[in-house]
XYZ file of C-alpha atoms in Angstrom:
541
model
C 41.609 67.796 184.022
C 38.006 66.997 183.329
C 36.820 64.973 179.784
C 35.178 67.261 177.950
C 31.778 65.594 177.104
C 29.783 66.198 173.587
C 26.234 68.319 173.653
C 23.009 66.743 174.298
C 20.225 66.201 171.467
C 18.032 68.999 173.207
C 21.156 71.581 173.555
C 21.739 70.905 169.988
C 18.001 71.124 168.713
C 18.020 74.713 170.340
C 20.761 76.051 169.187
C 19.662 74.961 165.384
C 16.053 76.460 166.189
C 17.770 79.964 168.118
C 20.093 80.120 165.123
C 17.502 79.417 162.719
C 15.584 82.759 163.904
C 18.709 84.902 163.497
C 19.779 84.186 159.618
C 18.006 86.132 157.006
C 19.326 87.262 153.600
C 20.324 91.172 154.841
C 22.513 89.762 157.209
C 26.186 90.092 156.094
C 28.764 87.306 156.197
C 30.647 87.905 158.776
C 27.436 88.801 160.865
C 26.216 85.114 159.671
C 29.756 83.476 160.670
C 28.878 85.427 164.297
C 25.738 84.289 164.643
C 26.997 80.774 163.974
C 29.848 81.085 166.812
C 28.044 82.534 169.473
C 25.334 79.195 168.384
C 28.470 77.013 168.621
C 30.254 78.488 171.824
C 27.791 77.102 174.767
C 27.502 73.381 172.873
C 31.820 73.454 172.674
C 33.011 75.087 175.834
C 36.785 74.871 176.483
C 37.186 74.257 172.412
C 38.482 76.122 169.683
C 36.248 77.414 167.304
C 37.309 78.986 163.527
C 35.347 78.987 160.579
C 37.583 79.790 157.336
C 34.754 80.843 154.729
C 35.704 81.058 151.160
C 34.088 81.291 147.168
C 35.735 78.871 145.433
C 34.300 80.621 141.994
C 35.397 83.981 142.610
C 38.587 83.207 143.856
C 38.556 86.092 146.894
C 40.711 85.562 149.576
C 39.707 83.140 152.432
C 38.140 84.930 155.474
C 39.113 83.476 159.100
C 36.588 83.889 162.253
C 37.475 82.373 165.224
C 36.522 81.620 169.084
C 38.863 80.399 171.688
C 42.017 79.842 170.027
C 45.207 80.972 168.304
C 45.081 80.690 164.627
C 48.423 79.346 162.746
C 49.749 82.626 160.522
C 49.575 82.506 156.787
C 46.210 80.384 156.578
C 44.515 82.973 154.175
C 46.804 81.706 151.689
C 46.740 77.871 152.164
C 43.956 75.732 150.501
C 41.581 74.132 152.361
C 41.761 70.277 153.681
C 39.120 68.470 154.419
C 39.163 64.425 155.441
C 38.374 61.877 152.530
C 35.540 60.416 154.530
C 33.933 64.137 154.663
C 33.954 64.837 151.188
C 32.213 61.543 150.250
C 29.391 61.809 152.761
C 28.419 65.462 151.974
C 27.814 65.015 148.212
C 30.384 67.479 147.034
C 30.274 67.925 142.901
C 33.250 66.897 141.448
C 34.522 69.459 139.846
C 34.473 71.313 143.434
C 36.943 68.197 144.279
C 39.173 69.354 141.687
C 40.113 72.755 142.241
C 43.088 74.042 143.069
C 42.303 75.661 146.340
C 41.386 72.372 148.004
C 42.703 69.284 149.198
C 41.330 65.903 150.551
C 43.445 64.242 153.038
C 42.898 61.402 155.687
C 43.678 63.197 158.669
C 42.964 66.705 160.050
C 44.637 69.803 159.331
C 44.788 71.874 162.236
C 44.439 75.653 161.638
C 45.083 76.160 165.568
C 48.617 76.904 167.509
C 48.923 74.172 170.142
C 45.837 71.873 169.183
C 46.699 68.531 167.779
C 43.264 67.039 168.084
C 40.322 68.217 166.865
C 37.871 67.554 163.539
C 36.823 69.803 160.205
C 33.392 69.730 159.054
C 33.137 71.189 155.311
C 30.406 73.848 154.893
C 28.504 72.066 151.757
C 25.310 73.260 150.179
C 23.897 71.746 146.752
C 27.513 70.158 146.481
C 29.219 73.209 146.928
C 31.804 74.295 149.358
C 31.380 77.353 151.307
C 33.984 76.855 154.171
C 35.316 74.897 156.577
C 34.060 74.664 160.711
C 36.755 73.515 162.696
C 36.708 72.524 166.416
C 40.225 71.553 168.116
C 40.854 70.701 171.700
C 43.686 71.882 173.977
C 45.459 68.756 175.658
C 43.151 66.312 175.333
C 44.879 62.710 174.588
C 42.670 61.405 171.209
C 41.302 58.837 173.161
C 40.004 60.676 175.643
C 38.232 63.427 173.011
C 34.678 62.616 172.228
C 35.231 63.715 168.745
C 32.064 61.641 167.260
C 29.837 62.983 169.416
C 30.723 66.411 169.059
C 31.489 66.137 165.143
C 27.617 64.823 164.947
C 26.175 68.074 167.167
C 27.960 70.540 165.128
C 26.776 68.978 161.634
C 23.282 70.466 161.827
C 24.584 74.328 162.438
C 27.296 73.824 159.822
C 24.804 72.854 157.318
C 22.580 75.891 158.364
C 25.299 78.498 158.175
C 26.505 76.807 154.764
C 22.939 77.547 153.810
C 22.866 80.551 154.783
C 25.988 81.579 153.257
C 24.918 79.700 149.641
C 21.104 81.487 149.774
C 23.164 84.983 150.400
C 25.210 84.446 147.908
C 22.550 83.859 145.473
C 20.691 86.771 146.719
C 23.633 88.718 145.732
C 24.122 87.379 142.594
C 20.009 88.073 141.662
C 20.662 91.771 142.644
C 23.727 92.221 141.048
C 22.068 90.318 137.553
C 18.767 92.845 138.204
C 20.806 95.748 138.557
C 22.885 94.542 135.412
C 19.601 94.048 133.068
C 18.211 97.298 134.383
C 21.350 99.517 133.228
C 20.895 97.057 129.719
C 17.409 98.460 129.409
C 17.930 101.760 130.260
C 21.532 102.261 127.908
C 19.883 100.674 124.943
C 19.051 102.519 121.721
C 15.579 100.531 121.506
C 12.408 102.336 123.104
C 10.978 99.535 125.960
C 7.898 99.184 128.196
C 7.225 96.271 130.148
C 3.339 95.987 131.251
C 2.570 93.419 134.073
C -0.963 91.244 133.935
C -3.112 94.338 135.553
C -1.962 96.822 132.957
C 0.653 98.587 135.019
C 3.820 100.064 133.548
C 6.694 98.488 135.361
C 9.346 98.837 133.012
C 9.577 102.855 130.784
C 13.468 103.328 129.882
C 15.618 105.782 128.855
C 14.977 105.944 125.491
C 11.859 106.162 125.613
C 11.333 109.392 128.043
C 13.788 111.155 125.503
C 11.626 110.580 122.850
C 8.424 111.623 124.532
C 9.696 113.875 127.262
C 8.138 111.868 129.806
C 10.150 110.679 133.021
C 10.005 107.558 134.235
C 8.741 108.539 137.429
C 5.608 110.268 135.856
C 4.837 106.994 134.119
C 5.990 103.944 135.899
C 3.342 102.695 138.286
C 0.365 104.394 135.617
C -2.857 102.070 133.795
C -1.105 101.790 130.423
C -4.904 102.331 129.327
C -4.865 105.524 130.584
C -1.186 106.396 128.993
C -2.977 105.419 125.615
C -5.854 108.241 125.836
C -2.977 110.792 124.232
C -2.364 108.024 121.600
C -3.558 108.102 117.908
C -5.656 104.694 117.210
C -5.818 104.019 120.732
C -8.657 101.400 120.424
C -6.601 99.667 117.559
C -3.886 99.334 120.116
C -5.631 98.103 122.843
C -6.703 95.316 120.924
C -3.149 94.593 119.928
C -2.272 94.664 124.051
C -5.051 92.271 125.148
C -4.076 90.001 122.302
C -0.528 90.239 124.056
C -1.738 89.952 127.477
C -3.383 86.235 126.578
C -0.500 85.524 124.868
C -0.213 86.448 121.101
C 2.949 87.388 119.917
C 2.866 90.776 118.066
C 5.400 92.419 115.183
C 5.732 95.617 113.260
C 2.897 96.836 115.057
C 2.804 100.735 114.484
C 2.012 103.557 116.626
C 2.254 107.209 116.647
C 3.591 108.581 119.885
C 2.557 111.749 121.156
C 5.575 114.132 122.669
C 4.952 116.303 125.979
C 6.355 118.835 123.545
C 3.615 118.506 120.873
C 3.079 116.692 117.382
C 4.004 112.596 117.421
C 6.510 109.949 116.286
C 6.010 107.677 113.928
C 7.419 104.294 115.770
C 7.054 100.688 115.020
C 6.465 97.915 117.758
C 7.493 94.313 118.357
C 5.224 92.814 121.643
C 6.196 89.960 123.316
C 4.315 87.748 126.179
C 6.799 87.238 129.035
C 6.195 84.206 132.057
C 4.212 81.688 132.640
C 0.235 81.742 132.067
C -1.811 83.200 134.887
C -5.444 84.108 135.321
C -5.537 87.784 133.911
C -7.408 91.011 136.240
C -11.041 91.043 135.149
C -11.342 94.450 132.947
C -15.290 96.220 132.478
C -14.559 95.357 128.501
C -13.149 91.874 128.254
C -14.110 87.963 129.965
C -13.469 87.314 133.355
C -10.750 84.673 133.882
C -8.975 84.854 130.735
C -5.966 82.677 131.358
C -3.015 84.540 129.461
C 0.758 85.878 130.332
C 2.114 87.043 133.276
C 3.366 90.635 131.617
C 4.370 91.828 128.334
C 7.540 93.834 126.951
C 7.021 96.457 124.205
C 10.571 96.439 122.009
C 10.168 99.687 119.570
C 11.968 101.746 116.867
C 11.620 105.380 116.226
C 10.408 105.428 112.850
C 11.893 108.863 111.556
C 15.638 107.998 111.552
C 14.523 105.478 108.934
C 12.294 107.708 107.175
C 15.307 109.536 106.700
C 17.421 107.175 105.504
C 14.964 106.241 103.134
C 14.686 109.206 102.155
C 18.597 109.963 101.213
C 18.434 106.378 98.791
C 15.479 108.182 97.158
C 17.446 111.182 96.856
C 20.628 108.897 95.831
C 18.098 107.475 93.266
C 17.080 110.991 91.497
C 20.852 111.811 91.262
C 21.107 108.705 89.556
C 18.498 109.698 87.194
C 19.204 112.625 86.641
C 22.554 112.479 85.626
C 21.562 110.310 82.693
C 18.831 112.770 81.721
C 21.139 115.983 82.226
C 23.670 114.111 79.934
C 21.255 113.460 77.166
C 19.694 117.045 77.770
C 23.120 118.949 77.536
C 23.855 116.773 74.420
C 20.996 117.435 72.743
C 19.951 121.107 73.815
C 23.468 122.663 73.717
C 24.480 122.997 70.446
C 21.185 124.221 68.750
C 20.407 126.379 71.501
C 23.385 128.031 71.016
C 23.016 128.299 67.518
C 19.537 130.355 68.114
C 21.077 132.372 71.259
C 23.939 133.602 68.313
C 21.482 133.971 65.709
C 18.610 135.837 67.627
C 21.261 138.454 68.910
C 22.704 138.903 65.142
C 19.136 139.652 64.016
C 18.632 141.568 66.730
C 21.033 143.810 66.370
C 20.568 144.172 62.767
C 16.800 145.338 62.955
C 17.824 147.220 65.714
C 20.310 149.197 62.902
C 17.570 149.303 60.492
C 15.015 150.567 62.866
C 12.845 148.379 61.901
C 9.389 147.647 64.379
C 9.661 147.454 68.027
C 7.322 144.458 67.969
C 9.519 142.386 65.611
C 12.544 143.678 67.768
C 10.622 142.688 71.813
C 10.284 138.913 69.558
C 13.838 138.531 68.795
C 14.572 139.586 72.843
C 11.657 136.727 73.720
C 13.443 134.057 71.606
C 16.972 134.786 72.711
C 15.691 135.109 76.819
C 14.142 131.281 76.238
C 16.986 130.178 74.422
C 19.066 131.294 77.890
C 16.667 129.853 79.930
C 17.107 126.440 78.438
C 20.653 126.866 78.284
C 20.922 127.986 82.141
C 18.278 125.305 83.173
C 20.133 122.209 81.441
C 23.309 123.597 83.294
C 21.885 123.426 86.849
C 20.473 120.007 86.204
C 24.050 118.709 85.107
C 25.726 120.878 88.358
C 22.886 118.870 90.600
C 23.237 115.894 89.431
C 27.497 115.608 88.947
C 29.078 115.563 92.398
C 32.270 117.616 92.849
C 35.577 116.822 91.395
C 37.404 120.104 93.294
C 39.486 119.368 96.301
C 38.401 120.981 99.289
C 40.553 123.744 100.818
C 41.004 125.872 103.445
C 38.687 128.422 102.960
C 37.569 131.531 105.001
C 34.354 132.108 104.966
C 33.278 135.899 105.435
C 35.908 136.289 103.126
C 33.659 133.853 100.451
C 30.750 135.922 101.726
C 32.168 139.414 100.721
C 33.051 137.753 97.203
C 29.201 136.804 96.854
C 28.018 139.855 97.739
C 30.098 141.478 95.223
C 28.575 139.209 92.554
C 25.298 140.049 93.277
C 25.351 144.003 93.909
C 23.303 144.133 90.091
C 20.272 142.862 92.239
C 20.492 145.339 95.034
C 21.154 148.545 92.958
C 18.149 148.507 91.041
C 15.968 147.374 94.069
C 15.153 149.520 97.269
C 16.478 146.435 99.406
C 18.866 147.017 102.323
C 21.840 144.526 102.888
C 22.783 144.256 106.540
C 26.188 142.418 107.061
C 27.404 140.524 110.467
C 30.613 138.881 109.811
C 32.323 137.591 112.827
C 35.915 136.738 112.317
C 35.804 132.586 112.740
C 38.125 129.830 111.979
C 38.242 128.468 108.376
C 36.717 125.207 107.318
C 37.177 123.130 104.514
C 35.593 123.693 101.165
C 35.337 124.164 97.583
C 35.277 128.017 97.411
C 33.315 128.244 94.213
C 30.152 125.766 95.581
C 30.137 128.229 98.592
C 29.933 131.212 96.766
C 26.793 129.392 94.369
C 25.348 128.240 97.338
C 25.185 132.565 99.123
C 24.437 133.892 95.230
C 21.635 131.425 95.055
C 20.588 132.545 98.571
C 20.418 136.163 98.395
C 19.254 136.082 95.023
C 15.815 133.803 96.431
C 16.055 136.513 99.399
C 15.878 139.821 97.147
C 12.768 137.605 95.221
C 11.142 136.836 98.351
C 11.196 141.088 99.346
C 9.865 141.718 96.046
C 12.110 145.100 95.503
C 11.230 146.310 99.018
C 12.671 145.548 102.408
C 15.737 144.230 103.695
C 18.288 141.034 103.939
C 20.421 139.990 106.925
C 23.488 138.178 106.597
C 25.540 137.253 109.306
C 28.476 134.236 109.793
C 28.970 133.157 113.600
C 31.071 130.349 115.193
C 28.207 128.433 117.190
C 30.079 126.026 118.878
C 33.730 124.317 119.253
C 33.193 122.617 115.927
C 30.888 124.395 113.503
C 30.225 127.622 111.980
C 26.561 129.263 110.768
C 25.970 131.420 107.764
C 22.135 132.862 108.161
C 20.485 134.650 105.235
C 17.245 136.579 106.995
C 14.895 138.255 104.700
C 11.572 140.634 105.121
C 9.550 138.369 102.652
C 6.319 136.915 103.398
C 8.368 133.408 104.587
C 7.916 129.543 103.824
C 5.002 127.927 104.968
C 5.538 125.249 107.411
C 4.153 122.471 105.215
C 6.618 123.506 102.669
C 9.818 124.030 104.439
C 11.079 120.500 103.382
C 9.872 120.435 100.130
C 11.720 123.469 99.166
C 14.853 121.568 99.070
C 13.413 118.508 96.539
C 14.236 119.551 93.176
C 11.549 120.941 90.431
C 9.487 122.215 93.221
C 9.062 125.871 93.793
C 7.372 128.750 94.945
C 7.280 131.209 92.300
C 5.281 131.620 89.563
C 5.292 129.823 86.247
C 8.645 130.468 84.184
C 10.251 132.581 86.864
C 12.126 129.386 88.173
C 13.325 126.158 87.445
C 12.787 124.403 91.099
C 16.312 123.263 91.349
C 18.167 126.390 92.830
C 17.712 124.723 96.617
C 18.036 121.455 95.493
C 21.543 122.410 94.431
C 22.419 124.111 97.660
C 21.514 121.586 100.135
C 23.592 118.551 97.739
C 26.519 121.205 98.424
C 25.876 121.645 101.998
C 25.978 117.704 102.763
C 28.884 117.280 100.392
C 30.770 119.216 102.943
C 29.277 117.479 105.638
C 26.772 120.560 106.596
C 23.555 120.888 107.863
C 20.617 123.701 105.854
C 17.367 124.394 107.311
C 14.665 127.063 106.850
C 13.087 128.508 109.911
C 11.084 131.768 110.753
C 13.191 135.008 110.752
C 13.558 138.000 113.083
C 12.526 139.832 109.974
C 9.689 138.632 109.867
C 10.130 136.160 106.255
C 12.532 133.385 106.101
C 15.733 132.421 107.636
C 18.029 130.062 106.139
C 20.784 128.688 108.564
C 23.197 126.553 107.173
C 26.338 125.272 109.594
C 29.536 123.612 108.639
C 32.048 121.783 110.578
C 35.525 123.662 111.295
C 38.614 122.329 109.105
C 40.218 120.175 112.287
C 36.802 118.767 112.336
């Protein structure tokens, strides 16, 4: 049998360059490991050929390839060996050394059936280990094998499949980090836009196309200058950009942002500069050549969820105050109030006997009303201000309704107002039956007001989803004005004229509402006035 002889220099040199022209970062690793064999093949004829390719990180199991030769069974499983001399020369780190799945030895580990002789050259890249080449030979005495010579040829197209395999690798791990920070930015809560150096929106997430009804795709790719001609203060903010844009770190900047559907959103803005500095795109309004950031990010907050909050600690506050002023008020106003409520109907009803003069008589009826005005008033500020000591119950609520209704028939029988009733049978919910019933009497009493004697109310209770109900009161009356429609609900303010209310009927309704975890708002109505629509969640709920 013939000595196998090792590869020339110029064989070897154009198998590197061939191979070379073949590996790119789509490729996948077992087309890489292919490439590499059929490279390896013509240079080793009558050899054995296996690459085992593993990632020592992930921990994956090994993957075999292999050319011209029987592989021993079970070497997925077994770590790798690779000779002393080997793992000193290639500058492997040392913790790569120590792991468990490989071993140094001084003397080759053949992963072939039948092939005693042979050499391993490790896969190494940046001092890591990729894999292991192997090359055995079939019956050749050691002496006989040129093992240098060939162990020196197939160094070069290890090293250029190991970095191969370590620049794929890191290719994968780029995408898979990009595709990670992408699904960050779109799942967070924050509104972001990231602007590159020429003004172009690369970066519009989720959050922020539910807030302005905008889709990505309509705005990524876009002039951010031309985004900002639908913008309030649009020259203030383009002064903020270019400040950002040559580097100037930004905070609470505010902004109102327009909404596809109409009106805008109060927000407020943190802008960052992101990369290194770069020359910036000439623009018709600024200096050529500004040297600034590469792009900026835009990290906002939609203003209105705070607003409210704010908003319910100012309410908290007024509670606060109030229930020290309703004490004092009950304490003093109660006692001589009643004392001229008893007293004014005594005299009343004792001219009234002597029939003496209406005028005196219509007096006495003026000082008693007042007296029960003051005496009514001071109650609803103490019933607004104290929160509820009742325990909530199961409570059905057309059944609630029907009780109101009752209570306020005196206001309907004197008045040519029609009551219209829809009262679907729904599930109960939990509640303090008496605050329900002053929440409907306040209602349709405000309702038979607003018709001024003539027209009609509609009532109706519906189940509106799996976990809340609605109660509606609908009215004929001439409606709430938009700008007032949240005003209605702060206490002292109201609508009708001087002494014909105290401004805290609605005040009191909505504090019931949210103590039961319920929702009131004021819309227009199909009758043509207002519509109140209050929802509360279902007992289980």
């Amino acid at each position: 049998m013939s000595e196998p002889r090792g590869p020339s220099s110029a064989a070897v040199l154009a198998a590197v360059t061939e191979l070379s022209r073949h590996l790119h970062l789509e490729l996948s690793e077992s087309e890489l490991v292919e490439h590499t064999l059929s490279a390896l093949a013509p240079l080793f004829p009558d050899r054995m050929l296996a690459l085992r390719v593993l990632d020592l990180r992930s921990g994956d199991p090994m993957r075999i390839y292999s050319r011209g030769g029987v592989l021993r069974p079970g070497l997925e499983g077994e770590s790798l060996t690779i000779k002393d001399t080997a793992a000193g020369k290639t500058g492997l780190k040392s913790a790569v050394l120590a792991s468990a799945r490989l071993r140094t030895s001084g003397r080759w580990d053949s992963p072939f059936v039948g092939a005693m002789v042979g050499f391993a050259v490790p896969l190494v890249a940046a001092g890591e280990l990729y894999g292991v080449l192997d090359v055995g030979y079939a019956g050749v005495p050691s002496g006989d094998a040129p093992l240098a010579d060939d162990e020196q040829a197939a160094l070069p197209l290890a090293n250029a499949l190991a970095l191969a395999v370590r620049n794929q690798h890191l290719y994968r791990d780029t995408a898979l980090l990009r595709d990670y920070q992408a699904r960050l930015i779109e799942s967070a809560g924050a509104l972001i836009i990231g602007i590159d150096r020429t003004w172009r929106i690369a970066v519009y997430n989720r959050a922020m196309a539910e807030l302005t009804g905008y889709a990505p795709e309509e705005v990524v790719g876009r002039d951010l200058r031309d985004l900002l001609l639908r913008w309030p203060d649009r020259a203030r903010l383009l002064s903020v950009f270019r400040a950002a844009l040559r580097g100037a770190y930004q905070s609470a900047v505010t902004a109102e942002v327009p909404r596809r559907a109409g009106g805008v959103v109060r927000t407020v803005w943190t802008i960052a500069p992101v990369g290194r500095a770069v020359r910036l795109v000439a623009e018709p309004d600024a200096n050529a050549g500004v040297v600034g950031a590469e792009s900026i990010v835009l990290i906002g907050q939609d203003q209105s969820r705070v607003h409210d909050l704010q908003q319910q600690v100012i309410r908290a506050e007024r509670l606060a105050t109030l229930g020290e002023l309703a004490a004092g008020v009950v304490h003093e106003l109660n006692n001589p109030l009643t004392s001229i409520t008893v007293y004014a109907e005594y005299l009343q009803r004792k001219l009234e006997s002597a029939a003496c003069d209406a005028n005196d008589l219509e007096k006495l009826r003026r000082i008693g009303a007042s007296a029960q005005r003051i005496l009514r008033f001071s109650r609803e500020l103490v019933q607004y201000a104290r929160p509820s000591t009742s325990e909530s119950e199961p409570v059905d609520l057309c059944a609630v309704v029907e009780r109101s209704i009752s209570f306020c028939e005196h206001l309907f029988e004197p008045e040519q107002v029609e009551l219209r009733r829809d009262l679907q049978p729904v599930p109960l919910v939990a509640a303090v039956k008496a605050q329900l019933e002053q929440v409907i009497i306040n209602l349709l009493t405000n309702a038979v007001h607003a018709t001024g004697g003539h027209g009609a109310i509609e009532l109706r209770v519906s189940r509106t989803s799996q976990n809340e109900l609605a109660l509606e009161v609908c009215d004929s009356g001439p409606g709430v004005p938009e700008q007032d429609r949240e005003r209605i609900f702060e206490p002292f303010f109201t609508t009708k004229p001087d002494g014909k209310g105290t401004g805290l009927g609605l005040s009191i309704v909505r504090n019931i509402i949210e103590q039961h975890r319920g929702h009131i708002e004021v819309t227009d109505g199909p009758l043509g006035g207002a519509r109140f629509v209050i929802t509360l969640p279902l007992e289980s709920h």
